[in-house]
Each structure stands twice: as C-alpha cells, then as structure tokens.
C-alpha cells in the first residue's frame, strides 16, 4: 500500500485497506463490519496498514523541521539546524502504544468465559487494534510545530479510545458500563504483569551488583 506509484494499479487488498482507513473516520461502524466480513483483511494486513502509517511520522517530522529551519533562516535570529530533532520520538511512540493496545485486545478476547460445548465462540479479534488506526494516522501531524502537533495527536488518541467503545459495542454487543469494567480489569491485569517483570528485574540487578 505504502508508496504507491501514480501508474500502479491497486490490488483488491490495497483497495480494501484504503476503504477501511476511509471508513474509520467517516463511518466507524462500517469499518468494523468491513474488517469482519472481508476475507482479505486479516490481522496481517491490518498491521501492515499500521506500519505504513507509522512511516509517515519520521518523514513528516523531518519535513516539519526543514520548514522550521527555512522560516528561522528568513525571519528568525537563532537557527536550529538539527534536521532530525524529535524523529526518534515520532517513530517509537506508535509501536509502543499499539503494543499496549494489542495486549488489551488479547485480554478482551479471553475476558469472558466461553463454553465451546454450548456453541459459544470467542469474540472477534483485533477490534481495538482496528480502532487505533485513527491514532496511527495522526503520524501526519508531526509536520506541524509544537504544541499543535502534540495536541492533535492527543485528540487522535482520544478518538481511538472512543472508536474502541464503538467497536466493542458493534462487535460484541456489550454496554458502556461493561466496557469500562473491562478496561479497568485490563489495566489492572497489565499493571500486575508489569510489576512482576519489574520485581524480577530488581532481583537480577541486586544479584549482579
């Protein structure tokens, strides 16, 4: 999908991914329906779409830094010639957030006890991962100066959280109260795992010292 040349013809998968990205902003409920009913859109393609959007972050940040340097040369008294300022931050923030979101998705799937003998099935996967496409799309905002870019990225994060509620209601049919309980449970679960790793790390560091 990424870096499509003007003369290249889009494949059906690429068209589906572009449609998915369009619907996540214009018609979120349709985006979840499209992802679930389209066999060509699986977790692999969803992650590829995230990766393509992440690549826009460092490109946008470098472009923003270049614009700032040019404007400072023309109008400013002091010029910061660091073209790569903030590039690392713009690049790592998205995979870190998505890693946490994907863990919430795992917890969500196994949150309820499912009795397969009664024909019950696990809920659809990747609902939260799909909702956070909006956050990954905020990578384009890095071209703007601070704090405007950070403000818009923060709004994109909150919008993705809102889409998570929409997605869980659409896919699982749960109410807002139950979704809040799930997020509290998921946060407690992930914090517990983090504390275990911190505890093990402190023991190893103590033994090595």
mmCIF file of C-alpha atoms in Angstrom:
data_model
loop_
_atom_site.group_PDB
_atom_site.id
_atom_site.type_symbol
_atom_site.label_atom_id
_atom_site.label_comp_id
_atom_site.label_asym_id
_atom_site.label_seq_id
_atom_site.Cartn_x
_atom_site.Cartn_y
_atom_site.Cartn_z
ATOM 1 C CA UNK A 1 0.000 0.000 0.000
ATOM 2 C CA UNK A 2 2.708 2.430 1.029
ATOM 3 C CA UNK A 3 4.482 4.479 -1.611
ATOM 4 C CA UNK A 4 2.083 3.564 -4.382
ATOM 5 C CA UNK A 5 3.330 4.956 -7.664
ATOM 6 C CA UNK A 6 0.923 7.043 -9.751
ATOM 7 C CA UNK A 7 0.891 4.484 -12.559
ATOM 8 C CA UNK A 8 0.466 1.430 -10.349
ATOM 9 C CA UNK A 9 -2.877 -0.333 -10.250
ATOM 10 C CA UNK A 10 -4.220 -1.040 -6.781
ATOM 11 C CA UNK A 11 -4.858 -4.631 -5.813
ATOM 12 C CA UNK A 12 -8.120 -5.646 -4.163
ATOM 13 C CA UNK A 13 -6.373 -5.879 -0.793
ATOM 14 C CA UNK A 14 -4.938 -2.372 -1.146
ATOM 15 C CA UNK A 15 -8.345 -1.021 -2.129
ATOM 16 C CA UNK A 16 -9.875 -2.715 0.906
ATOM 17 C CA UNK A 17 -7.259 -1.215 3.217
ATOM 18 C CA UNK A 18 -7.780 2.272 1.797
ATOM 19 C CA UNK A 19 -11.529 1.825 2.193
ATOM 20 C CA UNK A 20 -11.008 0.662 5.765
ATOM 21 C CA UNK A 21 -8.906 3.721 6.560
ATOM 22 C CA UNK A 22 -11.536 5.985 4.995
ATOM 23 C CA UNK A 23 -14.418 4.406 6.894
ATOM 24 C CA UNK A 24 -12.652 4.544 10.265
ATOM 25 C CA UNK A 25 -13.081 8.320 10.092
ATOM 26 C CA UNK A 26 -16.291 8.758 8.104
ATOM 27 C CA UNK A 27 -18.344 5.712 9.161
ATOM 28 C CA UNK A 28 -16.646 3.823 12.032
ATOM 29 C CA UNK A 29 -19.335 1.167 12.435
ATOM 30 C CA UNK A 30 -19.000 0.295 8.739
ATOM 31 C CA UNK A 31 -15.233 -0.014 9.195
ATOM 32 C CA UNK A 32 -15.682 -2.748 11.787
ATOM 33 C CA UNK A 33 -18.228 -4.506 9.578
ATOM 34 C CA UNK A 34 -15.901 -4.297 6.586
ATOM 35 C CA UNK A 35 -12.980 -5.744 8.518
ATOM 36 C CA UNK A 36 -15.020 -8.667 9.839
ATOM 37 C CA UNK A 37 -16.741 -9.622 6.579
ATOM 38 C CA UNK A 38 -13.843 -9.073 4.150
ATOM 39 C CA UNK A 39 -11.713 -12.255 3.990
ATOM 40 C CA UNK A 40 -8.753 -10.362 2.504
ATOM 41 C CA UNK A 41 -8.450 -8.158 5.585
ATOM 42 C CA UNK A 42 -6.839 -10.161 8.361
ATOM 43 C CA UNK A 43 -4.552 -9.260 11.235
ATOM 44 C CA UNK A 44 -1.520 -9.361 8.948
ATOM 45 C CA UNK A 45 -2.940 -6.773 6.546
ATOM 46 C CA UNK A 46 -4.214 -4.632 9.424
ATOM 47 C CA UNK A 47 -0.731 -4.490 10.949
ATOM 48 C CA UNK A 48 0.780 -3.692 7.554
ATOM 49 C CA UNK A 49 -1.574 -0.722 7.332
ATOM 50 C CA UNK A 50 -0.393 0.442 10.758
ATOM 51 C CA UNK A 51 3.246 0.062 9.696
ATOM 52 C CA UNK A 52 2.665 2.114 6.531
ATOM 53 C CA UNK A 53 1.106 4.925 8.570
ATOM 54 C CA UNK A 54 3.962 4.874 11.091
ATOM 55 C CA UNK A 55 6.488 5.533 8.335
ATOM 56 C CA UNK A 56 4.791 8.872 7.723
ATOM 57 C CA UNK A 57 5.755 10.040 11.232
ATOM 58 C CA UNK A 58 9.537 10.450 10.766
ATOM 59 C CA UNK A 59 9.027 11.706 7.202
ATOM 60 C CA UNK A 60 6.562 14.332 8.432
ATOM 61 C CA UNK A 61 8.805 15.296 11.342
ATOM 62 C CA UNK A 62 11.828 15.792 9.083
ATOM 63 C CA UNK A 63 9.688 17.849 6.679
ATOM 64 C CA UNK A 64 8.432 19.942 9.611
ATOM 65 C CA UNK A 65 11.975 20.508 10.856
ATOM 66 C CA UNK A 66 13.056 21.557 7.367
ATOM 67 C CA UNK A 67 10.208 24.080 7.123
ATOM 68 C CA UNK A 68 11.117 25.452 10.555
ATOM 69 C CA UNK A 69 14.778 25.823 9.572
ATOM 70 C CA UNK A 70 13.837 27.715 6.395
ATOM 71 C CA UNK A 71 11.483 30.034 8.309
ATOM 72 C CA UNK A 72 14.107 30.665 11.001
ATOM 73 C CA UNK A 73 16.693 31.487 8.332
ATOM 74 C CA UNK A 74 14.315 34.030 6.822
ATOM 75 C CA UNK A 75 12.632 35.532 9.877
ATOM 76 C CA UNK A 76 14.442 34.301 12.988
ATOM 77 C CA UNK A 77 17.536 35.412 14.827
ATOM 78 C CA UNK A 78 18.595 31.963 16.020
ATOM 79 C CA UNK A 79 18.533 28.886 13.800
ATOM 80 C CA UNK A 80 18.472 25.269 14.983
ATOM 81 C CA UNK A 81 19.925 23.235 12.129
ATOM 82 C CA UNK A 82 19.084 19.862 13.703
ATOM 83 C CA UNK A 83 17.040 18.298 10.929
ATOM 84 C CA UNK A 84 16.398 15.090 12.880
ATOM 85 C CA UNK A 85 15.136 16.629 16.106
ATOM 86 C CA UNK A 86 12.263 14.554 17.530
ATOM 87 C CA UNK A 87 12.416 11.939 14.764
ATOM 88 C CA UNK A 88 13.114 9.025 17.113
ATOM 89 C CA UNK A 89 10.227 10.038 19.370
ATOM 90 C CA UNK A 90 7.852 10.288 16.414
ATOM 91 C CA UNK A 91 8.894 6.822 15.264
ATOM 92 C CA UNK A 92 8.735 4.818 18.511
ATOM 93 C CA UNK A 93 5.567 6.258 20.064
ATOM 94 C CA UNK A 94 3.255 4.360 17.682
ATOM 95 C CA UNK A 95 4.603 0.798 18.085
ATOM 96 C CA UNK A 96 4.743 1.268 21.870
ATOM 97 C CA UNK A 97 1.093 2.372 22.035
ATOM 98 C CA UNK A 98 -0.041 -0.372 19.654
ATOM 99 C CA UNK A 99 1.832 -2.994 21.701
ATOM 100 C CA UNK A 100 -0.200 -1.987 24.753
ATOM 101 C CA UNK A 101 -3.425 -1.853 22.724
ATOM 102 C CA UNK A 102 -2.805 -5.327 21.278
ATOM 103 C CA UNK A 103 -2.431 -6.683 24.813
ATOM 104 C CA UNK A 104 -5.805 -5.185 25.702
ATOM 105 C CA UNK A 105 -7.172 -6.938 22.613
ATOM 106 C CA UNK A 106 -5.825 -10.271 23.858
ATOM 107 C CA UNK A 107 -7.368 -9.701 27.293
ATOM 108 C CA UNK A 108 -10.665 -8.718 25.638
ATOM 109 C CA UNK A 109 -10.885 -11.973 23.676
ATOM 110 C CA UNK A 110 -10.393 -14.147 26.776
ATOM 111 C CA UNK A 111 -12.117 -11.792 29.227
ATOM 112 C CA UNK A 112 -15.349 -13.755 29.236
ATOM 113 C CA UNK A 113 -15.523 -17.470 29.887
ATOM 114 C CA UNK A 114 -16.594 -19.266 26.722
ATOM 115 C CA UNK A 115 -18.173 -22.704 26.760
ATOM 116 C CA UNK A 116 -17.363 -24.228 23.382
ATOM 117 C CA UNK A 117 -19.542 -27.271 24.165
ATOM 118 C CA UNK A 118 -22.571 -24.971 24.083
ATOM 119 C CA UNK A 119 -21.630 -23.484 20.734
ATOM 120 C CA UNK A 120 -20.239 -20.272 22.225
ATOM 121 C CA UNK A 121 -17.400 -18.603 20.341
ATOM 122 C CA UNK A 122 -14.683 -16.206 21.309
ATOM 123 C CA UNK A 123 -15.341 -12.566 20.354
ATOM 124 C CA UNK A 124 -13.787 -11.187 17.174
ATOM 125 C CA UNK A 125 -10.125 -10.317 17.474
ATOM 126 C CA UNK A 126 -8.310 -7.054 16.658
ATOM 127 C CA UNK A 127 -11.223 -4.721 17.427
ATOM 128 C CA UNK A 128 -9.069 -2.330 19.464
ATOM 129 C CA UNK A 129 -6.177 -2.674 17.031
ATOM 130 C CA UNK A 130 -8.538 -1.585 14.270
ATOM 131 C CA UNK A 131 -9.844 1.339 16.341
ATOM 132 C CA UNK A 132 -6.307 2.661 16.811
ATOM 133 C CA UNK A 133 -5.834 3.119 13.081
ATOM 134 C CA UNK A 134 -7.007 6.669 13.788
ATOM 135 C CA UNK A 135 -4.105 7.151 16.186
ATOM 136 C CA UNK A 136 -1.586 5.736 13.714
ATOM 137 C CA UNK A 137 -2.985 8.109 11.063
ATOM 138 C CA UNK A 138 -2.033 11.031 13.332
ATOM 139 C CA UNK A 139 1.559 10.474 12.150
ATOM 140 C CA UNK A 140 0.944 13.145 9.503
ATOM 141 C CA UNK A 141 0.553 15.767 12.253
ATOM 142 C CA UNK A 142 4.275 15.663 13.042
ATOM 143 C CA UNK A 143 4.825 18.103 10.201
ATOM 144 C CA UNK A 144 3.155 20.803 12.324
ATOM 145 C CA UNK A 145 5.022 22.784 15.010
ATOM 146 C CA UNK A 146 4.748 22.008 18.721
ATOM 147 C CA UNK A 147 2.477 22.056 20.669
ATOM 148 C CA UNK A 148 -0.078 21.960 17.817
ATOM 149 C CA UNK A 149 1.120 18.544 16.628
ATOM 150 C CA UNK A 150 1.040 17.064 20.137
ATOM 151 C CA UNK A 151 -2.458 18.437 20.702
ATOM 152 C CA UNK A 152 -3.791 16.882 17.507
ATOM 153 C CA UNK A 153 -2.051 13.577 18.245
ATOM 154 C CA UNK A 154 -3.647 13.606 21.698
ATOM 155 C CA UNK A 155 -7.063 14.190 20.134
ATOM 156 C CA UNK A 156 -6.420 11.282 17.759
ATOM 157 C CA UNK A 157 -5.615 9.067 20.741
ATOM 158 C CA UNK A 158 -8.876 10.023 22.469
ATOM 159 C CA UNK A 159 -10.767 9.443 19.221
ATOM 160 C CA UNK A 160 -9.272 5.954 19.004
ATOM 161 C CA UNK A 161 -10.405 5.253 22.558
ATOM 162 C CA UNK A 162 -13.896 6.392 21.529
ATOM 163 C CA UNK A 163 -13.736 4.096 18.487
ATOM 164 C CA UNK A 164 -12.788 1.244 20.819
ATOM 165 C CA UNK A 165 -16.097 1.724 22.623
ATOM 166 C CA UNK A 166 -17.962 1.800 19.296
ATOM 167 C CA UNK A 167 -16.164 -1.317 18.069
ATOM 168 C CA UNK A 168 -16.823 -3.341 21.208
ATOM 169 C CA UNK A 169 -20.497 -2.358 21.148
ATOM 170 C CA UNK A 170 -20.764 -3.184 17.450
ATOM 171 C CA UNK A 171 -18.933 -6.496 17.547
ATOM 172 C CA UNK A 172 -19.766 -7.855 20.995
ATOM 173 C CA UNK A 173 -22.982 -6.002 21.788
ATOM 174 C CA UNK A 174 -21.796 -5.009 25.262
ATOM 175 C CA UNK A 175 -22.922 -1.917 27.146
ATOM 176 C CA UNK A 176 -20.761 1.070 28.121
ATOM 177 C CA UNK A 177 -20.687 0.022 31.788
ATOM 178 C CA UNK A 178 -19.318 -3.408 30.932
ATOM 179 C CA UNK A 179 -16.722 -1.855 28.609
ATOM 180 C CA UNK A 180 -15.500 0.398 31.429
ATOM 181 C CA UNK A 181 -15.262 -2.610 33.731
ATOM 182 C CA UNK A 182 -13.256 -4.438 31.066
ATOM 183 C CA UNK A 183 -10.785 -1.562 30.680
ATOM 184 C CA UNK A 184 -10.344 -1.393 34.458
ATOM 185 C CA UNK A 185 -9.770 -5.138 34.567
ATOM 186 C CA UNK A 186 -7.378 -4.995 31.612
ATOM 187 C CA UNK A 187 -5.401 -2.137 33.160
ATOM 188 C CA UNK A 188 -5.112 -3.992 36.482
ATOM 189 C CA UNK A 189 -4.033 -7.158 34.646
ATOM 190 C CA UNK A 190 -1.347 -5.418 32.577
ATOM 191 C CA UNK A 191 -0.071 -3.487 35.591
ATOM 192 C CA UNK A 192 0.210 -6.739 37.520
ATOM 193 C CA UNK A 193 2.295 -8.282 34.742
ATOM 194 C CA UNK A 194 4.481 -5.159 34.626
ATOM 195 C CA UNK A 195 5.060 -5.351 38.385
ATOM 196 C CA UNK A 196 6.149 -8.975 38.063
ATOM 197 C CA UNK A 197 8.738 -8.040 35.412
ATOM 198 C CA UNK A 198 9.935 -5.086 37.498
ATOM 199 C CA UNK A 199 10.262 -7.358 40.534
ATOM 200 C CA UNK A 200 12.271 -9.944 38.570
ATOM 201 C CA UNK A 201 14.455 -7.191 37.090
ATOM 202 C CA UNK A 202 15.231 -5.762 40.536
ATOM 203 C CA UNK A 203 16.158 -9.224 41.848
ATOM 204 C CA UNK A 204 18.522 -9.845 38.908
ATOM 205 C CA UNK A 205 20.069 -6.390 39.271
ATOM 206 C CA UNK A 206 20.585 -6.939 43.014
ATOM 207 C CA UNK A 207 22.264 -10.300 42.423
ATOM 208 C CA UNK A 208 24.548 -8.885 39.723
ATOM 209 C CA UNK A 209 25.599 -5.969 41.945
#
